[in-house]
mmCIF file of C-alpha atoms and ligand atoms in Angstrom:
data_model
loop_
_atom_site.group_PDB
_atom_site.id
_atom_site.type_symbol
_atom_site.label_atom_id
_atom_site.label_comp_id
_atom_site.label_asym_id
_atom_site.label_seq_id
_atom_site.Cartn_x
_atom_site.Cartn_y
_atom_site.Cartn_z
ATOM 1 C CA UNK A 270 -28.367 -1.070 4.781
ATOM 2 C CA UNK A 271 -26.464 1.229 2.175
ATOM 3 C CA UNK A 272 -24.188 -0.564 -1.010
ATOM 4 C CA UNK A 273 -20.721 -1.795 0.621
ATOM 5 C CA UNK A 274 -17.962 -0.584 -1.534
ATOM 6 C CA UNK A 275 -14.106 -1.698 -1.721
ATOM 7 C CA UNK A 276 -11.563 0.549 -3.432
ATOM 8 C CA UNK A 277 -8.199 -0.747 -5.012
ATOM 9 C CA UNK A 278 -5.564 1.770 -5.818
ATOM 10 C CA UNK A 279 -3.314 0.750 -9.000
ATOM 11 C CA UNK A 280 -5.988 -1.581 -10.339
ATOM 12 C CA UNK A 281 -5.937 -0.815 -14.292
ATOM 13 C CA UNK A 282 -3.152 -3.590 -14.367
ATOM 14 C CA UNK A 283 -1.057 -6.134 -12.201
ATOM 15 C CA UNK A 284 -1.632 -7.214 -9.010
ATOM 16 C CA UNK A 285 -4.341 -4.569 -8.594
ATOM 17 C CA UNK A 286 -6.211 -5.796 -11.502
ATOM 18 C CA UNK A 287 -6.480 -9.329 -10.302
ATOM 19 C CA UNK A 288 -7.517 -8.361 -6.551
ATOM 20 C CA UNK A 289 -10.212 -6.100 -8.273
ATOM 21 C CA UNK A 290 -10.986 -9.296 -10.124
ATOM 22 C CA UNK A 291 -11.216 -11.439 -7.036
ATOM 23 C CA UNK A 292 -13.093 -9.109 -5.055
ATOM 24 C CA UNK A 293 -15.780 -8.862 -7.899
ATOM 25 C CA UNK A 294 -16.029 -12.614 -7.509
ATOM 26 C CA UNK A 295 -16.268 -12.642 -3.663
ATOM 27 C CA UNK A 296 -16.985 -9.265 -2.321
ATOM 28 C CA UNK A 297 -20.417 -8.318 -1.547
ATOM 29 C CA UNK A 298 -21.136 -4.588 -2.745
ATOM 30 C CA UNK A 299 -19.829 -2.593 -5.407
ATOM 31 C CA UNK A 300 -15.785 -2.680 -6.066
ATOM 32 C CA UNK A 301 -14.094 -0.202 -7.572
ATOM 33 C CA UNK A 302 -10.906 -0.171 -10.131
ATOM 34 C CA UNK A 303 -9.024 2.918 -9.799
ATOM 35 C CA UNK A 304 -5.908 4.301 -11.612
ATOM 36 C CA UNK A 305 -4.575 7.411 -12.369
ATOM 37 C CA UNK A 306 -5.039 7.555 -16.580
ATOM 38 C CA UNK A 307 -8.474 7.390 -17.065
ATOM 39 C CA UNK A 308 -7.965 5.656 -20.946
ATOM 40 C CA UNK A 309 -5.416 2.617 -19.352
ATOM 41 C CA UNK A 310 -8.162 2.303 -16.500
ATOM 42 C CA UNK A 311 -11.376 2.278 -18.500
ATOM 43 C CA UNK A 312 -9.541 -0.435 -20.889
ATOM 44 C CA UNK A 313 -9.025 -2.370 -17.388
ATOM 45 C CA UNK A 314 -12.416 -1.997 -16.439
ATOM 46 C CA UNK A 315 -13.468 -3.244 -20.355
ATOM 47 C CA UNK A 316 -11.484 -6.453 -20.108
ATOM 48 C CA UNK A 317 -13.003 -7.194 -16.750
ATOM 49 C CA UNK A 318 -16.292 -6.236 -18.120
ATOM 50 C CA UNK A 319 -15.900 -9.085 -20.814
ATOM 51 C CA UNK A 320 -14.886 -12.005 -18.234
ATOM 52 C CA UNK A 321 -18.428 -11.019 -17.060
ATOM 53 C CA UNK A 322 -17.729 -9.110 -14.212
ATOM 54 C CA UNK A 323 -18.432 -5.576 -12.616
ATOM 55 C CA UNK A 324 -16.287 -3.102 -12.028
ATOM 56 C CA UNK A 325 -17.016 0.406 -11.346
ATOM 57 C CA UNK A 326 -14.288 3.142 -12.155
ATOM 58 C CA UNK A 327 -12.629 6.183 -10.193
ATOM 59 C CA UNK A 328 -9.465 8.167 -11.264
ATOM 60 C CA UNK A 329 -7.393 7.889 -8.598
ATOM 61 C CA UNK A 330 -3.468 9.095 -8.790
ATOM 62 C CA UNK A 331 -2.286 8.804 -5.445
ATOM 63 C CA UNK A 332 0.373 11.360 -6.429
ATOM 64 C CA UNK A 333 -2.408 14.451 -7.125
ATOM 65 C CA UNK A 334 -3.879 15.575 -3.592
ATOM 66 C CA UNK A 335 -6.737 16.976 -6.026
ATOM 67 C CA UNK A 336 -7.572 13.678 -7.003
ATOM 68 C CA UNK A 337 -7.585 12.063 -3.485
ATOM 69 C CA UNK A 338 -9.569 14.623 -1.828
ATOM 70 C CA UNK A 339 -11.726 14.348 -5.092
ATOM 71 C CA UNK A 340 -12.187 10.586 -4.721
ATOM 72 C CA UNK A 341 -12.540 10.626 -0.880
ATOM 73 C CA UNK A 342 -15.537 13.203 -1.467
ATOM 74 C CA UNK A 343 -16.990 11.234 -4.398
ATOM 75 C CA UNK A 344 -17.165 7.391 -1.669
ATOM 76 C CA UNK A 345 -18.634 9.795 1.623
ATOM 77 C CA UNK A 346 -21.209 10.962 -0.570
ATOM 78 C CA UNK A 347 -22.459 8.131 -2.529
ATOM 79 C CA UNK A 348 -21.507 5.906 0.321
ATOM 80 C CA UNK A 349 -21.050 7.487 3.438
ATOM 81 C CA UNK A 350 -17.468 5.728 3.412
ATOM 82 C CA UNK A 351 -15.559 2.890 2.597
ATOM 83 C CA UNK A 352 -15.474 -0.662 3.463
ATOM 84 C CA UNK A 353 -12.505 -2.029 1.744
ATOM 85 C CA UNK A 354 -9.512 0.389 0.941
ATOM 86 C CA UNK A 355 -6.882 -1.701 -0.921
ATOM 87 C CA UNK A 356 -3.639 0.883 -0.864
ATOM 88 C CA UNK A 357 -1.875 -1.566 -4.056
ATOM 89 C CA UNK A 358 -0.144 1.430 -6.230
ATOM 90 C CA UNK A 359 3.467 1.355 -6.283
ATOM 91 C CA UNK A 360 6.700 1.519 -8.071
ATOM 92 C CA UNK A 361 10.171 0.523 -8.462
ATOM 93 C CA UNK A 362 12.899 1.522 -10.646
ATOM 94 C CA UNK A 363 14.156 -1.665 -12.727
ATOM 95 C CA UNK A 364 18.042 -2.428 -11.390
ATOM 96 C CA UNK A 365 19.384 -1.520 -14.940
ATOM 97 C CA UNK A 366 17.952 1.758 -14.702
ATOM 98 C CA UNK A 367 20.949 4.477 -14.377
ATOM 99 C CA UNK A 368 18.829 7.009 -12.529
ATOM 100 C CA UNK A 369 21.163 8.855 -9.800
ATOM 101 C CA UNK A 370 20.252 6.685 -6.851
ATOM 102 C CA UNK A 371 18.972 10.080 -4.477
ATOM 103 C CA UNK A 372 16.579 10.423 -7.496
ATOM 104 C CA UNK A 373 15.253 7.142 -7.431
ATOM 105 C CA UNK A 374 15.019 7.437 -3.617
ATOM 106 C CA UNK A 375 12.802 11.102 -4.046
ATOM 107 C CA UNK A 376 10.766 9.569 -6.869
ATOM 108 C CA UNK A 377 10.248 5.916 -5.022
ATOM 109 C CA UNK A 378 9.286 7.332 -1.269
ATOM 110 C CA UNK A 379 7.391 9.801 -2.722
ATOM 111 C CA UNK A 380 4.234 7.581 -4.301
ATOM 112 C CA UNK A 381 5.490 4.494 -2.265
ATOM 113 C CA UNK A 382 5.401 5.808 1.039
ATOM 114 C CA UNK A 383 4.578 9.723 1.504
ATOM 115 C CA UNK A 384 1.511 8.971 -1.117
ATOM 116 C CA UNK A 385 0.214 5.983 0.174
ATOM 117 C CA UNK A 386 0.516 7.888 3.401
ATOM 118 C CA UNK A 387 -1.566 10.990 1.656
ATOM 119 C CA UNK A 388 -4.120 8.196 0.982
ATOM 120 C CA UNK A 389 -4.287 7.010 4.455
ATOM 121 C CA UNK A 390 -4.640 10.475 5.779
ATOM 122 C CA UNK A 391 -8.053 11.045 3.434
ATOM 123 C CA UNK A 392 -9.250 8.252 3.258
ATOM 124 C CA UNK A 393 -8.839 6.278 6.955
ATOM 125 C CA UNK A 394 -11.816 8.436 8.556
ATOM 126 C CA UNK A 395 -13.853 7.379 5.639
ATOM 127 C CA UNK A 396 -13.299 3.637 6.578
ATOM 128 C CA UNK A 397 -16.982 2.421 8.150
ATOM 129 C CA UNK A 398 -16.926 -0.159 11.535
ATOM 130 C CA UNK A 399 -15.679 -3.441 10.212
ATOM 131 C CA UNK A 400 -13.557 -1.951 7.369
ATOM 132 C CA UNK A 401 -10.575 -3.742 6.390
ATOM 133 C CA UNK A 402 -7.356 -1.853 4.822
ATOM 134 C CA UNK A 403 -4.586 -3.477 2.952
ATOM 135 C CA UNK A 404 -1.302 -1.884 2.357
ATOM 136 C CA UNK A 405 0.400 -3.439 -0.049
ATOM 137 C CA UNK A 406 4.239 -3.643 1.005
ATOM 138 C CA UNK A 407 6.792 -6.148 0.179
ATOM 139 C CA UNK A 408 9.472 -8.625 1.981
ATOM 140 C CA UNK A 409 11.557 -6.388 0.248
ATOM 141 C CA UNK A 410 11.074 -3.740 3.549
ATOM 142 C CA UNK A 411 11.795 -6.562 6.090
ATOM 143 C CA UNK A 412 14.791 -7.216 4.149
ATOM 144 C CA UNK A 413 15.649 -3.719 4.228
ATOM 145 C CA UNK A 414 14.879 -3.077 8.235
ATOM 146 C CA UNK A 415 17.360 -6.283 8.674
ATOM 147 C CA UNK A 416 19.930 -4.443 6.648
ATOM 148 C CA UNK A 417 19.805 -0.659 8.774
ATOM 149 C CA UNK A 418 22.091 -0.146 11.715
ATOM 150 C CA UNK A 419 20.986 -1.930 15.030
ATOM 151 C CA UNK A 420 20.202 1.855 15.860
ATOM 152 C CA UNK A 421 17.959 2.112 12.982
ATOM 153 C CA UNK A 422 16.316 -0.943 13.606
ATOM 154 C CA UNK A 423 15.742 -0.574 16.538
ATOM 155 C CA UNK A 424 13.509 2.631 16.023
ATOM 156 C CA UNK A 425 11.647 1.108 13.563
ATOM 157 C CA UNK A 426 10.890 -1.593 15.991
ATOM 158 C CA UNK A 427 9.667 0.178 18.939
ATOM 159 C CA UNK A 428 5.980 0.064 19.221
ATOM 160 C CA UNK A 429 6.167 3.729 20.579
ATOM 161 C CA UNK A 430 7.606 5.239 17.617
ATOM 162 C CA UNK A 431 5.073 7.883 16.109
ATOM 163 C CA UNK A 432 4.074 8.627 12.827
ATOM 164 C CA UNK A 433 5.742 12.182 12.863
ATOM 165 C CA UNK A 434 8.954 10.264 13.965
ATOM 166 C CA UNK A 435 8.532 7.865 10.752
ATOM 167 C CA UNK A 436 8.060 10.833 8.343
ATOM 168 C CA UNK A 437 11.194 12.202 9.663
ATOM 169 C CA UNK A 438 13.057 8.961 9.141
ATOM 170 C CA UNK A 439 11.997 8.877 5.640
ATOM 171 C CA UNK A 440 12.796 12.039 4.562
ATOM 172 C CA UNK A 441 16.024 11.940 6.655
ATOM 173 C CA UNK A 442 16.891 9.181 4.335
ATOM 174 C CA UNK A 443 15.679 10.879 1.241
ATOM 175 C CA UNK A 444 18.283 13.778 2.206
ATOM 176 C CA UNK A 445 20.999 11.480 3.224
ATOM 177 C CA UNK A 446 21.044 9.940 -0.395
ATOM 178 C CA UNK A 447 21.293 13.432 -1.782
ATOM 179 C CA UNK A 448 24.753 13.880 0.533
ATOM 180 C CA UNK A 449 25.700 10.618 -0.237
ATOM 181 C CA UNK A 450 25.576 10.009 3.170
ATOM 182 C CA UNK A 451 22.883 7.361 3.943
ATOM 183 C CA UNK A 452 25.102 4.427 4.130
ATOM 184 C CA UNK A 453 27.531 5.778 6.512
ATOM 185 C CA UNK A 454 24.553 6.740 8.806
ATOM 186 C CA UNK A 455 23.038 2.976 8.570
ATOM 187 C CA UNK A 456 20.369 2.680 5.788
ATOM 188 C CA UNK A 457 21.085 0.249 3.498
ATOM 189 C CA UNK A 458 21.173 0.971 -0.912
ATOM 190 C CA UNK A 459 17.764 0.038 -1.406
ATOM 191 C CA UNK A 460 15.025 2.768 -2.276
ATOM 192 C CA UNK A 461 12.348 0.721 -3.045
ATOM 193 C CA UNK A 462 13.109 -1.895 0.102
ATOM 194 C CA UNK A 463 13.126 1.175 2.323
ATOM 195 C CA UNK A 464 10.008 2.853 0.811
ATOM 196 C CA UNK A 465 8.053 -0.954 1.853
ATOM 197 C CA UNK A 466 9.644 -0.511 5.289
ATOM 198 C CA UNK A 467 7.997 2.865 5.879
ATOM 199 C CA UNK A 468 4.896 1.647 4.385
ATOM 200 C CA UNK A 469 4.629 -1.408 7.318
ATOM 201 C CA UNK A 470 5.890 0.299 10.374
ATOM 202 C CA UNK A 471 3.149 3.185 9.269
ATOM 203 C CA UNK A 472 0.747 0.281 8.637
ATOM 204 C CA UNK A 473 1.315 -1.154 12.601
ATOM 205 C CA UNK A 474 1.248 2.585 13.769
ATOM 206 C CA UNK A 475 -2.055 3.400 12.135
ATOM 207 C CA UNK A 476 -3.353 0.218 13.299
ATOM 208 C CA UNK A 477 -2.436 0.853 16.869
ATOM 209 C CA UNK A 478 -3.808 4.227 16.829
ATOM 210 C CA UNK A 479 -6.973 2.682 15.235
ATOM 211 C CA UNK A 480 -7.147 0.519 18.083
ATOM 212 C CA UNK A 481 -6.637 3.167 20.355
ATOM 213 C CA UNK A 482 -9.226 5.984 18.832
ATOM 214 C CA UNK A 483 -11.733 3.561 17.590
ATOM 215 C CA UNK A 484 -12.147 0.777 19.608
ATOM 216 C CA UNK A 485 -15.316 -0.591 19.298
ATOM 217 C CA UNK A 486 -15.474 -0.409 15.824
ATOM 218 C CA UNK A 487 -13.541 -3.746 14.765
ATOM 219 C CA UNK A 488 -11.714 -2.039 11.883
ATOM 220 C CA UNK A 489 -8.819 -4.105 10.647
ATOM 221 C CA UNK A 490 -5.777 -2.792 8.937
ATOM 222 C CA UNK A 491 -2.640 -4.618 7.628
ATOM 223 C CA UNK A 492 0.364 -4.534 5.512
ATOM 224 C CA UNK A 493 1.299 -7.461 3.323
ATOM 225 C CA UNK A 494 3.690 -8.920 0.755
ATOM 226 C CA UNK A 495 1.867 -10.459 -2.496
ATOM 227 C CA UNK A 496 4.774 -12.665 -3.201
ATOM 228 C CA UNK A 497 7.196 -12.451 -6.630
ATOM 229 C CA UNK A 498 4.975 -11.970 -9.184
ATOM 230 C CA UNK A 499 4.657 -11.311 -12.997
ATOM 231 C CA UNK A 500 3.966 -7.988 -13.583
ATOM 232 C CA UNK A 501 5.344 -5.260 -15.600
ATOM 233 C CA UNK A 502 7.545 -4.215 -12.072
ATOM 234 C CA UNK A 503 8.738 -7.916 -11.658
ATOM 235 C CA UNK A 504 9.122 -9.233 -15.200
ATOM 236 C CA UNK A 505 8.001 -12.614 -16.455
ATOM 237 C CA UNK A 506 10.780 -14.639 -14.355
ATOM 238 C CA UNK A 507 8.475 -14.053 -11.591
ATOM 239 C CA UNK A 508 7.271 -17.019 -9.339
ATOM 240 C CA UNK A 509 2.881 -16.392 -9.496
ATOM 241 C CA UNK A 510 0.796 -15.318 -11.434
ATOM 242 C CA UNK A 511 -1.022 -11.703 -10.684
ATOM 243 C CA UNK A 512 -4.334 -13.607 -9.581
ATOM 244 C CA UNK A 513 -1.948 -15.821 -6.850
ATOM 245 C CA UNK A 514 0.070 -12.335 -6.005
ATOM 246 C CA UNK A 515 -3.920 -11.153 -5.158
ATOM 247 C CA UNK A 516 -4.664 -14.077 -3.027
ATOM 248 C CA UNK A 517 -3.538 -12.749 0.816
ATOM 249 C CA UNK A 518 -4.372 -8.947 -0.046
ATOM 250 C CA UNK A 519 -8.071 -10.264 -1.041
ATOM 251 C CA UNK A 520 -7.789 -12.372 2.225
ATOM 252 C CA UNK A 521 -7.033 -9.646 4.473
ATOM 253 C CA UNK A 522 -10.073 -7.417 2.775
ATOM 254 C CA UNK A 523 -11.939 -10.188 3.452
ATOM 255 C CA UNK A 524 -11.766 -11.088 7.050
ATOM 256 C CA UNK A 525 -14.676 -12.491 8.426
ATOM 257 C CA UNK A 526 -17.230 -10.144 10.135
ATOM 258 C CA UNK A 527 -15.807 -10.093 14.292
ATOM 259 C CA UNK A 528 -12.669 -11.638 13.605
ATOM 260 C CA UNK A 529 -10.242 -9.715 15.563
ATOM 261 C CA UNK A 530 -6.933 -10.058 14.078
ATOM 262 C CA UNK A 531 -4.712 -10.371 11.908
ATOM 263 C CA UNK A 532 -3.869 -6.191 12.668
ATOM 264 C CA UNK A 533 -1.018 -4.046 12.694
ATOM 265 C CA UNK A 534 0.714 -7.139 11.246
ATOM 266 C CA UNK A 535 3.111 -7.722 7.846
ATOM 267 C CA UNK A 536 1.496 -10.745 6.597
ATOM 268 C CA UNK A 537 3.324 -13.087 3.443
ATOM 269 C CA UNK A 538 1.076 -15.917 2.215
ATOM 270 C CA UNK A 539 -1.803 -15.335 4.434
ATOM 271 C CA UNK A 540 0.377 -15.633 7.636
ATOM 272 C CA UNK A 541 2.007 -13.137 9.967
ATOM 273 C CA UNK A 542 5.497 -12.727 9.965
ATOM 274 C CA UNK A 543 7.969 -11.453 12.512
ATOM 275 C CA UNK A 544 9.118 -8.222 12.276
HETATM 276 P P1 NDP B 55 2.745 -2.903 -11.769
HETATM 277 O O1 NDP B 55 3.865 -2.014 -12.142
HETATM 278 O O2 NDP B 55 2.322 -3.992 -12.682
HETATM 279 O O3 NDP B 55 1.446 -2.043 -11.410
HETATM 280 C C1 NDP B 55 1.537 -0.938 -10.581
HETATM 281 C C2 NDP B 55 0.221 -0.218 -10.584
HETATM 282 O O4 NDP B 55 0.338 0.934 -9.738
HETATM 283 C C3 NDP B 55 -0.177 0.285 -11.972
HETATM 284 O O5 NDP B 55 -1.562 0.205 -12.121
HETATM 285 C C4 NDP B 55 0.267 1.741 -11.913
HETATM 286 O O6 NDP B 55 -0.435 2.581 -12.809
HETATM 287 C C5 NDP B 55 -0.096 2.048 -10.484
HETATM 288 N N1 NDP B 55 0.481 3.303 -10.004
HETATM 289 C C6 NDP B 55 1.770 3.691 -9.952
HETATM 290 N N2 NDP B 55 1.856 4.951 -9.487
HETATM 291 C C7 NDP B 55 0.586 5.367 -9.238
HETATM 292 C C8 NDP B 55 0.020 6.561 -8.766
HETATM 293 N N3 NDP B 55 0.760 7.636 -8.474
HETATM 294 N N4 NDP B 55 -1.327 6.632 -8.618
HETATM 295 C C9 NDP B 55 -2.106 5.565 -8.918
HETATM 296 N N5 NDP B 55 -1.622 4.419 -9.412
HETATM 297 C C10 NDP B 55 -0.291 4.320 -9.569
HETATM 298 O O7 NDP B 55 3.174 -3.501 -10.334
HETATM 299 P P2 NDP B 55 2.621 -4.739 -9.487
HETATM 300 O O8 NDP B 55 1.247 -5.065 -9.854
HETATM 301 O O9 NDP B 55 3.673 -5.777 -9.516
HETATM 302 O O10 NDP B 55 2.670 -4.095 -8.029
HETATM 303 C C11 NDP B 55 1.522 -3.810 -7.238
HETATM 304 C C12 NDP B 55 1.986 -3.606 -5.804
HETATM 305 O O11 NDP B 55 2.587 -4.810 -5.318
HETATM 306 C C13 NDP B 55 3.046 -2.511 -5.657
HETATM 307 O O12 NDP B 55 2.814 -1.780 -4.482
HETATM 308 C C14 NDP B 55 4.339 -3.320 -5.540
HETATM 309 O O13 NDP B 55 5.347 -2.611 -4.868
HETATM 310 C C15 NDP B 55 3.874 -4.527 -4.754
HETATM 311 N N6 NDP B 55 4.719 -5.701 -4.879
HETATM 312 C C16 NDP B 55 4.889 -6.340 -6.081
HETATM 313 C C17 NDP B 55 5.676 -7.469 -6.171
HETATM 314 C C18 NDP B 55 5.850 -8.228 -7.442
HETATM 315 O O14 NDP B 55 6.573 -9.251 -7.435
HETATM 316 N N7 NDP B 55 5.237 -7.842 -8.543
HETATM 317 C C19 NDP B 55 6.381 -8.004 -4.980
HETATM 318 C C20 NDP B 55 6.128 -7.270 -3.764
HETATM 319 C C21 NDP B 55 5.319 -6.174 -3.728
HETATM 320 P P3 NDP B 55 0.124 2.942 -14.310
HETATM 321 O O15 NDP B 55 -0.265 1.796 -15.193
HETATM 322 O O16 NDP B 55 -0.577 4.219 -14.599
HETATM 323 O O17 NDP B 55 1.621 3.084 -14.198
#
């Protein structure tokens, strides 16, 4: 049987460090650290290195299509796919930050949700039978689905609603901010919160179309909310540490061999929540 591997996006620090961290502790094949600098990275991988662990490295900037398709090609060939895709990278402007708010909704959708979706694109018809896939959201996008228009919601609801549909909802609200408009037409003033509420309705639309496509091969795919954590994006205020914010992302790359669900769900301290 060929090396397993599990890929984390986002890993040289955070909440991506410590799930690359627990999965070198519990995950059986080779797990890789990714980020986008190669220096910040291979310092990640070095300070893992000296706890005693084993981390392999791949540049991976979710923003540079290049560097996907360059990363997908580099896990099909030495692997013949992936086993564990961890979609962590994200960001969020801090609330003092001044940035004109249609620019912090471009710059936030665009690695938070149209990246992540670039990711999923490449790298989902690498993922091998009994493959797990995390996507990394954030109560933050329930919160913000609760605040749209009962309209709104109600689209991102539906379990009919495509992908194609979603995309167009997310740029629609991208171009609304520009107009100053997006409030009037029912999103609520939160970039980042509506960036995590693409990322899970895409998460429970990929996983029904796994379900649909590839049935029989047991592939599991969820989105997921660490918790409040200290990190450079939540401050030290936060409520857990990064190794507790890792705990139900490593648990949903880690569900047992034949276990059927949890999929398609938004999962918060390793149970599903309503959406
Ligand atoms: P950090 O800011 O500490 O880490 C974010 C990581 O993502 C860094 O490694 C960063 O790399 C990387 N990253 C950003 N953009 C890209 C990109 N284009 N390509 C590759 N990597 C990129 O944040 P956290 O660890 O707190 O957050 C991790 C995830 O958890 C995010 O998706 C976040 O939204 C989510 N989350 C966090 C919460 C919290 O309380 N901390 C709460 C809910 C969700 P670099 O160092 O190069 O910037």
């Amino acid at each position: 049987m060929s090396t397993r591997v599990a890929v984390v996006t986002g890993s040289n620090k955070g909440i991506g460090l410590a799930i690359v961290r627990a999965l070198c502790k519990q995950f059986q094949g080779d797990v890789y650290l990714t980020s986008r600098d190669i220096g910040r990275g291979q310092e990640a991988v070095a300070s893992l290195t000296s706890e005693g662990l084993k981390p392999m490295f791949q540049q991976l900037d979710i923003n540079d299509l290049n560097s996907i398709t360059t990363a997908a090609a580099y896990f099909k060939e030495k692997y013949g796919g992936v086993d564990v895709l961890i979609n962590n990278a994200g960001i969020a402007f801090k609330v003092a930050d001044t940035t004109p708010f249609a620019i912090e909704a471009e710059v936030t959708l665009k690695t938070n949700f149209f990246a992540t979706r670039d990711m999923l694109i490449h790298f989902l018809p690498l993922i091998k039978p009994g493959g797990r896939v995390v996507n990394v959201s954030s109560n933050s996008g329930l919160r913000a689905l609760n605040q749209c228009s009962p309209a709104l919601q109600q689209r991102f609801r539906i379990e009919d609603i495509t992908e194609d549909e979603l995309v167009g909802l997310m740029q629609q609200f991208v171009d609304k901010t520009k107009k100053e408009e997006h409030k009037k037409d029912g999103w609520p003033e939160t970039a980042y919160g509506v960036s995590k509420l693409g990322l899970t309705t895409l998460s429970m639309i990929q996983a029904r179309r796994l379900s649909k496509e590839r049935p029989n091969d047991g592939i599991l795919l969820n989105a997921c909310c660490p918790g409040w954590v200290r990190t450079d994006m939540a401050g030290p205020k936060a409520t857990k540490s990064p190794d507790e914010g890792a705990v139900t992302p490593v648990y949903l790359a880690l569900l047992p061999p034949g276990a059927t669900g949890p999929h398609g769900k938004f999962v918060s301290e390793k149970e599903v929540q309503p959406w």
